[in-house]
PDB file of C-alpha atoms in Angstrom:
ATOM      1  CA  MET A   1     -18.952 -24.366  15.671  1.00  0.00           C
ATOM      2  CA  PRO A   2     -21.651 -21.695  14.824  1.00  0.00           C
ATOM      3  CA  THR A   3     -23.514 -21.548  11.795  1.00  0.00           C
ATOM      4  CA  GLU A   4     -23.408 -18.228   9.259  1.00  0.00           C
ATOM      5  CA  ILE A   5     -26.407 -18.107   7.024  1.00  0.00           C
ATOM      6  CA  GLU A   6     -25.235 -15.229   4.901  1.00  0.00           C
ATOM      7  CA  ARG A   7     -26.658 -13.922   0.518  1.00  0.00           C
ATOM      8  CA  LYS A   8     -24.463 -11.892  -0.663  1.00  0.00           C
ATOM      9  CA  TRP A   9     -25.803  -8.709  -3.466  1.00  0.00           C
ATOM     10  CA  LEU A  10     -24.096  -7.099  -6.056  1.00  0.00           C
ATOM     11  CA  LEU A  11     -24.377  -3.777  -5.916  1.00  0.00           C
ATOM     12  CA  LYS A  12     -24.555  -0.877  -8.576  1.00  0.00           C
ATOM     13  CA  THR A  13     -24.257   1.606  -5.504  1.00  0.00           C
ATOM     14  CA  PHE A  14     -25.174   2.301  -2.258  1.00  0.00           C
ATOM     15  CA  PRO A  15     -28.803   3.563  -0.941  1.00  0.00           C
ATOM     16  CA  ALA A  16     -29.436   6.186   1.438  1.00  0.00           C
ATOM     17  CA  MET A  17     -28.016   5.231   4.892  1.00  0.00           C
ATOM     18  CA  GLU A  18     -29.264   7.708   7.511  1.00  0.00           C
ATOM     19  CA  GLY A  19     -28.621   6.373  10.723  1.00  0.00           C
ATOM     20  CA  ALA A  20     -26.175   3.952   9.582  1.00  0.00           C
ATOM     21  CA  SER A  21     -22.962   2.993  11.337  1.00  0.00           C
ATOM     22  CA  HIS A  22     -19.822   2.570   9.839  1.00  0.00           C
ATOM     23  CA  SER A  23     -16.098   1.759  10.448  1.00  0.00           C
ATOM     24  CA  GLU A  24     -13.478   0.895   8.124  1.00  0.00           C
ATOM     25  CA  VAL A  25     -11.955  -2.377   7.988  1.00  0.00           C
ATOM     26  CA  GLU A  26      -8.804  -4.124   7.118  1.00  0.00           C
ATOM     27  CA  ILE A  27      -8.256  -8.342   6.439  1.00  0.00           C
ATOM     28  CA  ILE A  28      -5.463  -9.898   6.493  1.00  0.00           C
ATOM     29  CA  TYR A  29      -5.714 -14.466   4.870  1.00  0.00           C
ATOM     30  CA  LEU A  30      -3.433 -16.623   6.978  1.00  0.00           C
ATOM     31  CA  SER A  31      -4.841 -18.835   4.975  1.00  0.00           C
ATOM     32  CA  THR A  32      -7.732 -19.970   2.100  1.00  0.00           C
ATOM     33  CA  GLU A  33      -7.992 -23.655   2.511  1.00  0.00           C
ATOM     34  CA  PRO A  34      -9.133 -23.556   5.200  1.00  0.00           C
ATOM     35  CA  GLU A  35      -9.775 -20.267   5.255  1.00  0.00           C
ATOM     36  CA  ILE A  36      -8.718 -18.086   8.609  1.00  0.00           C
ATOM     37  CA  ARG A  37      -8.224 -14.505   8.415  1.00  0.00           C
ATOM     38  CA  VAL A  38      -7.408 -12.156  10.965  1.00  0.00           C
ATOM     39  CA  ARG A  39      -9.103  -8.414  11.114  1.00  0.00           C
ATOM     40  CA  LYS A  40      -8.766  -4.497  12.281  1.00  0.00           C
ATOM     41  CA  LYS A  41     -11.723  -2.905  12.130  1.00  0.00           C
ATOM     42  CA  VAL A  42     -12.171   0.603  13.274  1.00  0.00           C
ATOM     43  CA  ASP A  43     -15.851   2.368  13.920  1.00  0.00           C
ATOM     44  CA  LEU A  44     -15.548   5.615  12.475  1.00  0.00           C
ATOM     45  CA  HIS A  45     -18.276   6.754  14.947  1.00  0.00           C
ATOM     46  CA  ASN A  46     -16.184   6.089  18.393  1.00  0.00           C
ATOM     47  CA  GLU A  47     -12.703   5.447  17.059  1.00  0.00           C
ATOM     48  CA  LYS A  48     -12.923   1.829  18.687  1.00  0.00           C
ATOM     49  CA  CYS A  49     -11.112  -0.217  17.587  1.00  0.00           C
ATOM     50  CA  LYS A  50     -10.851  -4.663  17.753  1.00  0.00           C
ATOM     51  CA  TYR A  51      -9.155  -7.247  15.264  1.00  0.00           C
ATOM     52  CA  ILE A  52     -10.750 -10.658  15.747  1.00  0.00           C
ATOM     53  CA  ILE A  53      -9.635 -14.075  14.401  1.00  0.00           C
ATOM     54  CA  THR A  54     -12.522 -15.686  12.025  1.00  0.00           C
ATOM     55  CA  LEU A  55     -12.384 -19.007  10.841  1.00  0.00           C
ATOM     56  CA  LYS A  56     -14.780 -20.545   7.800  1.00  0.00           C
ATOM     57  CA  SER A  57     -15.197 -23.637   6.022  1.00  0.00           C
ATOM     58  CA  ASP A  58     -16.568 -24.000   2.819  1.00  0.00           C
ATOM     59  CA  GLY A  59     -20.180 -22.953   1.701  1.00  0.00           C
ATOM     60  CA  SER A  60     -22.199 -20.913   0.163  1.00  0.00           C
ATOM     61  CA  VAL A  61     -25.537 -19.749   2.034  1.00  0.00           C
ATOM     62  CA  SER A  62     -24.418 -21.779   5.107  1.00  0.00           C
ATOM     63  CA  ARG A  63     -20.972 -22.257   6.683  1.00  0.00           C
ATOM     64  CA  LYS A  64     -19.282 -23.026   9.998  1.00  0.00           C
ATOM     65  CA  GLU A  65     -17.920 -20.104  11.503  1.00  0.00           C
ATOM     66  CA  TYR A  66     -15.870 -19.338  13.895  1.00  0.00           C
ATOM     67  CA  GLU A  67     -14.657 -15.598  15.662  1.00  0.00           C
ATOM     68  CA  SER A  68     -12.457 -14.617  18.676  1.00  0.00           C
ATOM     69  CA  LYS A  69     -11.400 -11.514  19.433  1.00  0.00           C
ATOM     70  CA  VAL A  70      -7.223 -10.693  19.265  1.00  0.00           C
ATOM     71  CA  ASN A  71      -4.510  -8.712  20.048  1.00  0.00           C
ATOM     72  CA  LYS A  72      -3.001  -5.592  17.601  1.00  0.00           C
ATOM     73  CA  GLU A  73       0.073  -7.243  17.704  1.00  0.00           C
ATOM     74  CA  ILE A  74      -1.510 -10.455  16.545  1.00  0.00           C
ATOM     75  CA  PHE A  75      -2.569  -8.920  13.088  1.00  0.00           C
ATOM     76  CA  GLU A  76       0.660  -6.247  13.111  1.00  0.00           C
ATOM     77  CA  GLY A  77       2.636  -9.463  13.102  1.00  0.00           C
ATOM     78  CA  ALA A  78       0.055 -10.907  10.220  1.00  0.00           C
ATOM     79  CA  LYS A  79       1.219  -7.640   8.650  1.00  0.00           C
ATOM     80  CA  ILE A  80       4.098  -8.491   8.202  1.00  0.00           C
ATOM     81  CA  LEU A  81       4.437 -11.724   7.583  1.00  0.00           C
ATOM     82  CA  VAL A  82       1.710 -11.957   4.734  1.00  0.00           C
ATOM     83  CA  PRO A  83       3.507  -9.516   2.207  1.00  0.00           C
ATOM     84  CA  THR A  84       0.387  -9.180   0.218  1.00  0.00           C
ATOM     85  CA  PRO A  85      -1.818  -5.688   0.875  1.00  0.00           C
ATOM     86  CA  PRO A  86      -4.632  -6.283   3.211  1.00  0.00           C
ATOM     87  CA  ILE A  87      -8.696  -6.229   2.152  1.00  0.00           C
ATOM     88  CA  ASN A  88      -9.348  -2.571   3.011  1.00  0.00           C
ATOM     89  CA  LYS A  89     -13.108  -2.043   3.213  1.00  0.00           C
ATOM     90  CA  GLU A  90     -15.402   0.418   3.983  1.00  0.00           C
ATOM     91  CA  GLN A  91     -18.551  -0.518   5.862  1.00  0.00           C
ATOM     92  CA  TYR A  92     -21.308   0.387   6.734  1.00  0.00           C
ATOM     93  CA  LYS A  93     -24.343  -1.614   9.371  1.00  0.00           C
ATOM     94  CA  LEU A  94     -27.936  -0.931   8.240  1.00  0.00           C
ATOM     95  CA  GLN A  95     -31.318  -2.222  10.506  1.00  0.00           C
ATOM     96  CA  VAL A  96     -33.791  -2.167   7.835  1.00  0.00           C
ATOM     97  CA  ASP A  97     -37.518  -4.352   9.880  1.00  0.00           C
ATOM     98  CA  GLU A  98     -35.160  -7.280  11.114  1.00  0.00           C
ATOM     99  CA  HIS A  99     -32.039  -7.371   9.405  1.00  0.00           C
ATOM    100  CA  MET A 100     -28.629  -6.204   9.294  1.00  0.00           C
ATOM    101  CA  ILE A 101     -27.297  -4.938   6.198  1.00  0.00           C
ATOM    102  CA  VAL A 102     -24.474  -4.793   5.382  1.00  0.00           C
ATOM    103  CA  PHE A 103     -22.845  -2.747   2.502  1.00  0.00           C
ATOM    104  CA  ASN A 104     -19.450  -3.048   2.083  1.00  0.00           C
ATOM    105  CA  ASN A 105     -16.986  -1.133  -0.526  1.00  0.00           C
ATOM    106  CA  VAL A 106     -14.150  -3.159  -1.390  1.00  0.00           C
ATOM    107  CA  ASN A 107     -10.750  -1.813  -1.704  1.00  0.00           C
ATOM    108  CA  ASN A 108     -12.145   2.268  -2.657  1.00  0.00           C
ATOM    109  CA  ASN A 109     -15.015   1.157  -5.171  1.00  0.00           C
ATOM    110  CA  THR A 110     -13.670  -2.374  -6.817  1.00  0.00           C
ATOM    111  CA  PHE A 111     -16.790  -3.837  -5.888  1.00  0.00           C
ATOM    112  CA  LEU A 112     -19.290  -2.502  -4.231  1.00  0.00           C
ATOM    113  CA  TYR A 113     -21.805  -5.683  -2.129  1.00  0.00           C
ATOM    114  CA  ALA A 114     -24.397  -6.257   0.610  1.00  0.00           C
ATOM    115  CA  GLU A 115     -25.230  -9.184   2.909  1.00  0.00           C
ATOM    116  CA  VAL A 116     -27.641 -10.040   4.954  1.00  0.00           C
ATOM    117  CA  GLU A 117     -27.477 -12.776   8.151  1.00  0.00           C
ATOM    118  CA  PHE A 118     -30.206 -14.895   8.490  1.00  0.00           C
ATOM    119  CA  LYS A 119     -31.057 -17.308  11.378  1.00  0.00           C
ATOM    120  CA  THR A 120     -32.021 -20.030   9.558  1.00  0.00           C
ATOM    121  CA  GLU A 121     -31.849 -21.251   5.377  1.00  0.00           C
ATOM    122  CA  ASP A 122     -35.886 -21.104   5.266  1.00  0.00           C
ATOM    123  CA  GLU A 123     -35.353 -17.147   6.316  1.00  0.00           C
ATOM    124  CA  ALA A 124     -32.898 -16.991   3.782  1.00  0.00           C
ATOM    125  CA  ASN A 125     -34.575 -18.741   0.905  1.00  0.00           C
ATOM    126  CA  LYS A 126     -37.665 -16.269   1.155  1.00  0.00           C
ATOM    127  CA  TYR A 127     -35.919 -13.158   2.129  1.00  0.00           C
ATOM    128  CA  ILE A 128     -36.486 -10.453  -0.751  1.00  0.00           C
ATOM    129  CA  PHE A 129     -33.879  -8.056  -0.805  1.00  0.00           C
ATOM    130  CA  PRO A 130     -35.082  -4.233  -0.203  1.00  0.00           C
ATOM    131  CA  PHE A 131     -33.337  -2.323  -2.343  1.00  0.00           C
ATOM    132  CA  ASP A 132     -33.328  -3.906  -5.603  1.00  0.00           C
ATOM    133  CA  ASP A 133     -33.357  -0.996  -7.929  1.00  0.00           C
ATOM    134  CA  ILE A 134     -29.170  -1.157  -6.970  1.00  0.00           C
ATOM    135  CA  VAL A 135     -28.570  -4.654  -7.655  1.00  0.00           C
ATOM    136  CA  ILE A 136     -26.357  -5.596 -10.172  1.00  0.00           C
ATOM    137  CA  LYS A 137     -27.228  -9.677  -9.342  1.00  0.00           C
ATOM    138  CA  GLU A 138     -26.817 -11.878  -6.996  1.00  0.00           C
ATOM    139  CA  VAL A 139     -23.837 -13.172  -6.047  1.00  0.00           C
ATOM    140  CA  THR A 140     -24.268 -15.751  -3.063  1.00  0.00           C
ATOM    141  CA  TYR A 141     -23.545 -18.954  -4.939  1.00  0.00           C
ATOM    142  CA  ASP A 142     -20.608 -17.313  -7.470  1.00  0.00           C
ATOM    143  CA  PRO A 143     -17.717 -17.884  -5.943  1.00  0.00           C
ATOM    144  CA  LYS A 144     -15.805 -14.904  -7.072  1.00  0.00           C
ATOM    145  CA  TYR A 145     -17.454 -12.628  -4.754  1.00  0.00           C
ATOM    146  CA  LYS A 146     -16.028 -15.315  -1.675  1.00  0.00           C
ATOM    147  CA  MET A 147     -13.266 -12.453  -0.796  1.00  0.00           C
ATOM    148  CA  LYS A 148     -10.655 -15.729  -0.123  1.00  0.00           C
ATOM    149  CA  ASN A 149     -11.382 -16.177  -3.805  1.00  0.00           C
ATOM    150  CA  TYR A 150     -10.846 -11.786  -4.617  1.00  0.00           C
ATOM    151  CA  TRP A 151      -7.245 -12.211  -1.778  1.00  0.00           C
ATOM    152  CA  LYS A 152      -6.800 -15.179  -3.673  1.00  0.00           C
ATOM    153  CA  GLU A 153      -6.596 -12.411  -7.318  1.00  0.00           C
ATOM    154  CA  THR A 154      -4.979  -9.527  -5.437  1.00  0.00           C
ATOM    155  CA  VAL A 155      -1.637 -12.317  -5.049  1.00  0.00           C
ATOM    156  CA  LYS A 156      -1.573 -12.862  -7.938  1.00  0.00           C
ATOM    157  CA  LEU A 157      -1.588  -9.477  -8.822  1.00  0.00           C
ATOM    158  CA  HIS A 158       1.157  -8.518  -6.083  1.00  0.00           C
ATOM    159  CA  SER A 159       3.374 -11.475  -7.251  1.00  0.00           C
TER     160      SER A 159
END
């Protein structure tokens, strides 16, 4: 199973993102222990839509992660079976030097964050986020900002 190595930053706002790709993402959690989610991702530049299932282990910077395509019916079935509304993200991807930075606006400005994936933990530890002026704090190690935990909070609100 591949390893995801990633850091996250909570943001005040987004930087200027000329040339960034732009997508809308809907996320439905089937389980949080273990983390299993399905997503619908629509690329707003070309209207292409894809459906993905993701399985993740626990962890902070490094986690085991497996992703695979699924069909629309699987996603729509999950929406019917899971009574909590999906998490919605507006997502921008911006290449900065050799790193792809993914900027996420969660549920219409509930919070903004950026994430960067790395090849090694050493690379992750040495990385300096290039938009320091818009950072509130790094949240890589703060479980509150893991999407599965945010999902758990939305479940409580809808119970």
